[in-house]
């Protein structure tokens, strides 16, 4: 069980650390409550200064010109001036608004409708696609907002699991693999600008997966054995001539969440690394493959495109405490998991919105902003220090990791010795 007490507020007796990025153009990172678990990066160089309003000078010049015009021309000029002024005001408003404010001026309201799998359907096999219809009140506004958004995604909850987000709201290819045989439920919602939009929630769909007797087992395939360096040979058909090609495929490495690291809030971002020995051949034959993740031994793997999407998927609504994650590649033709590519299982923690699963909460000032570093009872202080420094752009920086580790160690010792009340 987790101790619900935590060190909160400035830890003056434990030397609150202050860190600064080495480069002036490093992202400014701030904690946002209710975000996706962790910081959101803002590059200060991308923030444009407000455009000054030059309407006063323009009106003076226009008034001088209007006085020299005839009555009829005067009336026409007033109409043109009014139209121009409205355009200018719209441009000025767009230039001085943040992307979030601009989106708020648009009607992006929408309702999701799950078309596949149909209600009460029976699916053969362990893989299935999900087709979601977006019923937008204003399709142009919705498309414009979600195409420009870095986190505008469709989120899916399978069997009451936390919402997995990462499928495009415009043309998402939603896929699940390795589902257990039996009854399932699925529900979809939209996520954008750091918010899960409850008004977009679809109806809950019930369906059943059963084993497909027509699928042959490939367990005796000698060409899919795993070598000592984590590389396996996988058979893939050449679409142009139908010949079978052996492609060397590596195991998936989970970069985030990191092993034994505690994350603030109830969300984590998923980042995987696939490093094939023959990159061009791998991309050619595995361009339709997915990287599939499974958190806490879920009833199916959630699969995201291995190529094309530069924004990583994320999971929101995790219960505070301990979690596990594993990942594997899917076969580009069948969609079946390639178990030879499975990563090792990693464990991680989420602290909760109130840090209720944190044993201690360290604190660091980064470029004038306060960052909190929760650590669960089973967490690794060294891994936590590495992860925190990476999150502020100081990956593998010895001075940063050393300072954070020292700070967390002092807080941990104080907690163990009872200097911090429970």
mmCIF file of N, CA, C and O in Angstrom, residues 14 17 360-363 373-375 380-382 384-385 388 403-414:
data_model
loop_
_atom_site.group_PDB
_atom_site.id
_atom_site.type_symbol
_atom_site.label_atom_id
_atom_site.label_comp_id
_atom_site.label_asym_id
_atom_site.label_seq_id
_atom_site.Cartn_x
_atom_site.Cartn_y
_atom_site.Cartn_z
ATOM 1 N N UNK A 14 15.459 21.123 2.641
ATOM 2 C CA UNK A 14 16.092 20.122 1.798
ATOM 3 C C UNK A 14 16.712 20.746 0.555
ATOM 4 O O UNK A 14 16.957 20.078 -0.435
ATOM 5 N N UNK A 17 16.087 22.811 -5.355
ATOM 6 C CA UNK A 17 17.072 22.992 -6.427
ATOM 7 C C UNK A 17 16.550 23.955 -7.471
ATOM 8 O O UNK A 17 15.359 24.104 -7.680
ATOM 9 N N UNK A 360 7.083 10.802 -1.605
ATOM 10 C CA UNK A 360 7.618 12.150 -1.420
ATOM 11 C C UNK A 360 7.315 12.959 -2.672
ATOM 12 O O UNK A 360 7.038 12.399 -3.738
ATOM 13 N N UNK A 361 7.353 14.279 -2.541
ATOM 14 C CA UNK A 361 7.218 15.169 -3.685
ATOM 15 C C UNK A 361 8.341 16.195 -3.616
ATOM 16 O O UNK A 361 8.328 17.080 -2.758
ATOM 17 N N UNK A 362 9.327 16.033 -4.481
ATOM 18 C CA UNK A 362 10.409 17.004 -4.560
ATOM 19 C C UNK A 362 9.947 18.229 -5.330
ATOM 20 O O UNK A 362 8.876 18.261 -5.927
ATOM 21 N N UNK A 363 10.784 19.252 -5.315
ATOM 22 C CA UNK A 363 10.424 20.506 -5.957
ATOM 23 C C UNK A 363 11.655 21.114 -6.605
ATOM 24 O O UNK A 363 12.745 21.094 -6.044
ATOM 25 N N UNK A 373 8.159 17.026 -8.384
ATOM 26 C CA UNK A 373 8.683 15.720 -8.772
ATOM 27 C C UNK A 373 8.182 14.675 -7.785
ATOM 28 O O UNK A 373 8.830 14.373 -6.779
ATOM 29 N N UNK A 374 7.018 14.093 -8.049
ATOM 30 C CA UNK A 374 6.507 13.055 -7.149
ATOM 31 C C UNK A 374 7.256 11.746 -7.354
ATOM 32 O O UNK A 374 7.643 11.399 -8.466
ATOM 33 N N UNK A 375 7.467 11.020 -6.266
ATOM 34 C CA UNK A 375 8.122 9.709 -6.337
ATOM 35 C C UNK A 375 7.311 8.735 -5.489
ATOM 36 O O UNK A 375 7.078 8.978 -4.302
ATOM 37 N N UNK A 380 12.274 4.522 -8.533
ATOM 38 C CA UNK A 380 13.740 4.624 -8.561
ATOM 39 C C UNK A 380 14.127 6.094 -8.578
ATOM 40 O O UNK A 380 13.713 6.843 -9.464
ATOM 41 N N UNK A 381 14.933 6.509 -7.606
ATOM 42 C CA UNK A 381 15.353 7.906 -7.541
ATOM 43 C C UNK A 381 16.252 8.274 -8.713
ATOM 44 O O UNK A 381 16.150 9.377 -9.267
ATOM 45 N N UNK A 382 17.139 7.372 -9.110
ATOM 46 C CA UNK A 382 18.041 7.668 -10.228
ATOM 47 C C UNK A 382 17.263 7.761 -11.541
ATOM 48 O O UNK A 382 17.499 8.661 -12.355
ATOM 49 N N UNK A 384 14.125 8.537 -11.765
ATOM 50 C CA UNK A 384 13.311 9.742 -11.664
ATOM 51 C C UNK A 384 14.122 10.967 -12.035
ATOM 52 O O UNK A 384 13.640 11.866 -12.741
ATOM 53 N N UNK A 385 15.359 11.032 -11.561
ATOM 54 C CA UNK A 385 16.230 12.163 -11.877
ATOM 55 C C UNK A 385 16.532 12.220 -13.371
ATOM 56 O O UNK A 385 16.486 13.287 -13.985
ATOM 57 N N UNK A 388 13.322 13.368 -15.204
ATOM 58 C CA UNK A 388 13.005 14.780 -15.009
ATOM 59 C C UNK A 388 13.928 15.673 -15.828
ATOM 60 O O UNK A 388 13.474 16.600 -16.493
ATOM 61 N N UNK A 403 22.070 16.799 -9.274
ATOM 62 C CA UNK A 403 21.390 17.704 -8.352
ATOM 63 C C UNK A 403 20.009 17.168 -7.974
ATOM 64 O O UNK A 403 19.621 17.186 -6.807
ATOM 65 N N UNK A 404 19.271 16.683 -8.974
ATOM 66 C CA UNK A 404 17.925 16.170 -8.698
ATOM 67 C C UNK A 404 17.993 14.915 -7.836
ATOM 68 O O UNK A 404 17.218 14.762 -6.879
ATOM 69 N N UNK A 405 18.914 14.013 -8.143
ATOM 70 C CA UNK A 405 19.058 12.801 -7.346
ATOM 71 C C UNK A 405 19.405 13.133 -5.895
ATOM 72 O O UNK A 405 18.844 12.554 -4.959
ATOM 73 N N UNK A 406 20.327 14.058 -5.701
ATOM 74 C CA UNK A 406 20.724 14.461 -4.348
ATOM 75 C C UNK A 406 19.529 15.058 -3.602
ATOM 76 O O UNK A 406 19.291 14.752 -2.423
ATOM 77 N N UNK A 407 18.768 15.888 -4.279
ATOM 78 C CA UNK A 407 17.602 16.530 -3.674
ATOM 79 C C UNK A 407 16.552 15.499 -3.270
ATOM 80 O O UNK A 407 16.025 15.530 -2.149
ATOM 81 N N UNK A 408 16.261 14.557 -4.173
ATOM 82 C CA UNK A 408 15.264 13.536 -3.870
ATOM 83 C C UNK A 408 15.747 12.596 -2.765
ATOM 84 O O UNK A 408 14.953 12.145 -1.937
ATOM 85 N N UNK A 409 17.026 12.298 -2.752
ATOM 86 C CA UNK A 409 17.581 11.419 -1.712
ATOM 87 C C UNK A 409 17.424 12.037 -0.328
ATOM 88 O O UNK A 409 17.082 11.347 0.646
ATOM 89 N N UNK A 410 17.673 13.342 -0.230
ATOM 90 C CA UNK A 410 17.526 14.026 1.059
ATOM 91 C C UNK A 410 16.061 14.012 1.501
ATOM 92 O O UNK A 410 15.755 13.789 2.680
ATOM 93 N N UNK A 411 15.160 14.230 0.547
ATOM 94 C CA UNK A 411 13.738 14.200 0.886
ATOM 95 C C UNK A 411 13.313 12.807 1.331
ATOM 96 O O UNK A 411 12.520 12.649 2.263
ATOM 97 N N UNK A 412 13.850 11.787 0.642
ATOM 98 C CA UNK A 412 13.514 10.401 0.980
ATOM 99 C C UNK A 412 14.018 10.052 2.381
ATOM 100 O O UNK A 412 13.296 9.441 3.178
ATOM 101 N N UNK A 413 15.242 10.451 2.681
ATOM 102 C CA UNK A 413 15.803 10.165 4.012
ATOM 103 C C UNK A 413 15.010 10.874 5.100
ATOM 104 O O UNK A 413 14.755 10.318 6.176
ATOM 105 N N UNK A 414 14.616 12.109 4.822
ATOM 106 C CA UNK A 414 13.826 12.851 5.811
ATOM 107 C C UNK A 414 12.503 12.157 6.082
ATOM 108 O O UNK A 414 12.020 12.092 7.202
#
